PDB file of C-alpha atoms in Angstrom:
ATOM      1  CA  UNK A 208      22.667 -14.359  20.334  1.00 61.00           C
ATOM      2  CA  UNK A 209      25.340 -14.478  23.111  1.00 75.00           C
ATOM      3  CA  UNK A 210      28.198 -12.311  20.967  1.00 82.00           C
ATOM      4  CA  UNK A 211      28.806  -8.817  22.634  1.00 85.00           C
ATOM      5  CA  UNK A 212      28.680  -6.491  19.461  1.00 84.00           C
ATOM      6  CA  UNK A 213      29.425  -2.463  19.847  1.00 92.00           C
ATOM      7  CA  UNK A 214      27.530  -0.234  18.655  1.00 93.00           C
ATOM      8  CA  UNK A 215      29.353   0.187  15.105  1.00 94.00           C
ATOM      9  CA  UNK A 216      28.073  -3.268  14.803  1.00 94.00           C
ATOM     10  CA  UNK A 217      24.876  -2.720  15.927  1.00 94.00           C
ATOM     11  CA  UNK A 218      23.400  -0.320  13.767  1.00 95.00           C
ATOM     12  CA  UNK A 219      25.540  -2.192  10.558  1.00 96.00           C
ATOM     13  CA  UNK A 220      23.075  -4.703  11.493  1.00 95.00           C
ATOM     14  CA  UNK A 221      20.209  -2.381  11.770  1.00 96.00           C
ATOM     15  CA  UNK A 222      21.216  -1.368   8.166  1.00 97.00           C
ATOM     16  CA  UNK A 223      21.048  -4.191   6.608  1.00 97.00           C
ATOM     17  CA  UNK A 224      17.817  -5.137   8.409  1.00 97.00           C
ATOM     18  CA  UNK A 225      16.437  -1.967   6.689  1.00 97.00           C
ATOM     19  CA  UNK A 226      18.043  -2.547   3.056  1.00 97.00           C
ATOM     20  CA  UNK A 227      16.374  -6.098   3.341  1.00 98.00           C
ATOM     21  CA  UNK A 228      13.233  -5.048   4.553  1.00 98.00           C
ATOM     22  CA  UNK A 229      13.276  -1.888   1.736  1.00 98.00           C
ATOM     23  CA  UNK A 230      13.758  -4.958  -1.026  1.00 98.00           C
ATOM     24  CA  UNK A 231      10.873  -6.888   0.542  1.00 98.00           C
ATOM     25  CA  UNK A 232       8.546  -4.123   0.720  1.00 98.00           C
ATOM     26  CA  UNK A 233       9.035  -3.233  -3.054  1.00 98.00           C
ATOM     27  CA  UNK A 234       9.069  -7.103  -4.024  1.00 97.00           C
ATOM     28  CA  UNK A 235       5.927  -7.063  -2.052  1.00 97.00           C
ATOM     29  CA  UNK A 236       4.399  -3.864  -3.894  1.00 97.00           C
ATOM     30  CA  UNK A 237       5.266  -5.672  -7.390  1.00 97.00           C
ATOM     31  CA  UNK A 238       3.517  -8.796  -6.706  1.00 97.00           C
ATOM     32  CA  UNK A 239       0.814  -6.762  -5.367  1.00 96.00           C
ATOM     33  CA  UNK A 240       0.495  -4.636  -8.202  1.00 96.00           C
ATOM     34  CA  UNK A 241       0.650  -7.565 -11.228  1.00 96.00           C
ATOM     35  CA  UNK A 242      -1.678  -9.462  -9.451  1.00 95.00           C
ATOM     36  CA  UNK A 243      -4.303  -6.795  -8.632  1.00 93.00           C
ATOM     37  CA  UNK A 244      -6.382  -7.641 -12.577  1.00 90.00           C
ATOM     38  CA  UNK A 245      -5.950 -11.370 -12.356  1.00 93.00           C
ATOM     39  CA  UNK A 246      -6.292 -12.562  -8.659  1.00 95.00           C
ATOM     40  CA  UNK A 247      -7.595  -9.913  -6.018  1.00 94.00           C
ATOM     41  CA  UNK A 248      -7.060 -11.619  -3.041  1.00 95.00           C
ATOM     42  CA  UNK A 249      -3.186 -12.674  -3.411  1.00 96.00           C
ATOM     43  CA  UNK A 250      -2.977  -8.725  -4.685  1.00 96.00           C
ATOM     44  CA  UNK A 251      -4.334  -7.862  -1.316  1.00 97.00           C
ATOM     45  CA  UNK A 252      -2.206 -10.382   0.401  1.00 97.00           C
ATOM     46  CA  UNK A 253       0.792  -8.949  -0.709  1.00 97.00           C
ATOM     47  CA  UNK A 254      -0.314  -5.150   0.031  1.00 97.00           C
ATOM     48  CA  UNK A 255      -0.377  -5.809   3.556  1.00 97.00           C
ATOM     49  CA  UNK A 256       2.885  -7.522   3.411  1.00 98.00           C
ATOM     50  CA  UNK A 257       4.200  -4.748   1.696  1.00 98.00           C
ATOM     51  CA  UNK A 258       2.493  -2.485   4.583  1.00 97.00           C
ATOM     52  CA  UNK A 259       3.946  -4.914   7.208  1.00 97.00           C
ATOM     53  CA  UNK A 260       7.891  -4.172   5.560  1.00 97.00           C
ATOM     54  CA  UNK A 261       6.911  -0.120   5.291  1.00 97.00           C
ATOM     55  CA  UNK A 262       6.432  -0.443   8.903  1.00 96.00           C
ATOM     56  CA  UNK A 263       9.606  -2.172   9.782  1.00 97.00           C
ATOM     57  CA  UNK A 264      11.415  -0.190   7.922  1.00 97.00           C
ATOM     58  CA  UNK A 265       9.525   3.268   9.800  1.00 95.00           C
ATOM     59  CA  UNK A 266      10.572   1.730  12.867  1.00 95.00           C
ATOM     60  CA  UNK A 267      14.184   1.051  12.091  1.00 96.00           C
ATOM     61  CA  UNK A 268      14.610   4.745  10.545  1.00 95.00           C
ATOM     62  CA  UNK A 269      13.480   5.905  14.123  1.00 94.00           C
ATOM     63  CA  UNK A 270      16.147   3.747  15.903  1.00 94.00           C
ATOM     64  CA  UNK A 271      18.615   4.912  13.525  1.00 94.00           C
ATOM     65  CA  UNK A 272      17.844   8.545  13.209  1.00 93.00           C
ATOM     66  CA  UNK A 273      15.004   9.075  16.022  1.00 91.00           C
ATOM     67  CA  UNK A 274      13.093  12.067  15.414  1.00 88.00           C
ATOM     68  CA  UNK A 275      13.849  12.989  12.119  1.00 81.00           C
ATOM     69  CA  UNK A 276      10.987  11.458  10.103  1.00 68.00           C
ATOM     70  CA  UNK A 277       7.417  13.002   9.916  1.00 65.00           C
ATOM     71  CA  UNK A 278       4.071  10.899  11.517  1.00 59.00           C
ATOM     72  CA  UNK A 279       1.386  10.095   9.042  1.00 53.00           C
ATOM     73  CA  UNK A 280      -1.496   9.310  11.410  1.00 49.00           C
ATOM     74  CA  UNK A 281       0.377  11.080  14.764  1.00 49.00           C
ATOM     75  CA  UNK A 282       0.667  14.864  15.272  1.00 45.00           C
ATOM     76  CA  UNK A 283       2.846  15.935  17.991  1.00 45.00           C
ATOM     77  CA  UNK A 284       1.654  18.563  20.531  1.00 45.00           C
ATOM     78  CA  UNK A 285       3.705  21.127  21.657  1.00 46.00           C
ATOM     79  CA  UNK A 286       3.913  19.709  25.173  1.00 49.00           C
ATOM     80  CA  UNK A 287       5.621  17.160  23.655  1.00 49.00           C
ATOM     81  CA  UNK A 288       3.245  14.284  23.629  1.00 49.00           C
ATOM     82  CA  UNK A 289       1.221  12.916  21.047  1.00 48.00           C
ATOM     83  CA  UNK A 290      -2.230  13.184  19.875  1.00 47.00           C
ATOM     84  CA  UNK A 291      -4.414  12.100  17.230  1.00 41.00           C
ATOM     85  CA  UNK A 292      -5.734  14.396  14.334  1.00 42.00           C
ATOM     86  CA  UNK A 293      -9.509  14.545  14.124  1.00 37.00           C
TER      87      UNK A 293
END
């Protein structure tokens, strides 16, 4: 972790953080949908780890294009901060 990268490199890596993270999350969803009949628990198991990716993968969209993508649970005032729906 001592390399000096620019910022081309940067968000290359930020990109591929977010195309592995997109192929977790669905391998996640899968598992989480052929086990839902059979075994419960592991189907739950792997629907929060497929929750877990989803909100990796929110958070690296933000870095790389901040402001752009809407807020399920947040709802932004027009002061500019944030508040919770009721």
């Amino acid at each position: 972790m001592t390399d000096v990268v620019d910022s081309d490199e940067l968000v290359r890596r930020i990109q591929r953080g977010r195309a592995w993270a997109l192929r977790e999350e669905r391998a996640w969803r899968e598992r989480s949908e052929t086990l839902r009949a059979a075994e419960p628990d592991g189907a739950r198991d792997a629907a929060v780890r497929a929750l877990a990716y989803r909100a990796v993968i929110g958070v690296l969209d933000e870095i790389l294009t901040p402001g752009r993508h809407p807020d399920d649970d947040v709802t932004a005032r027009s002061d500019g901060t944030a508040g919770r729906p009721d």
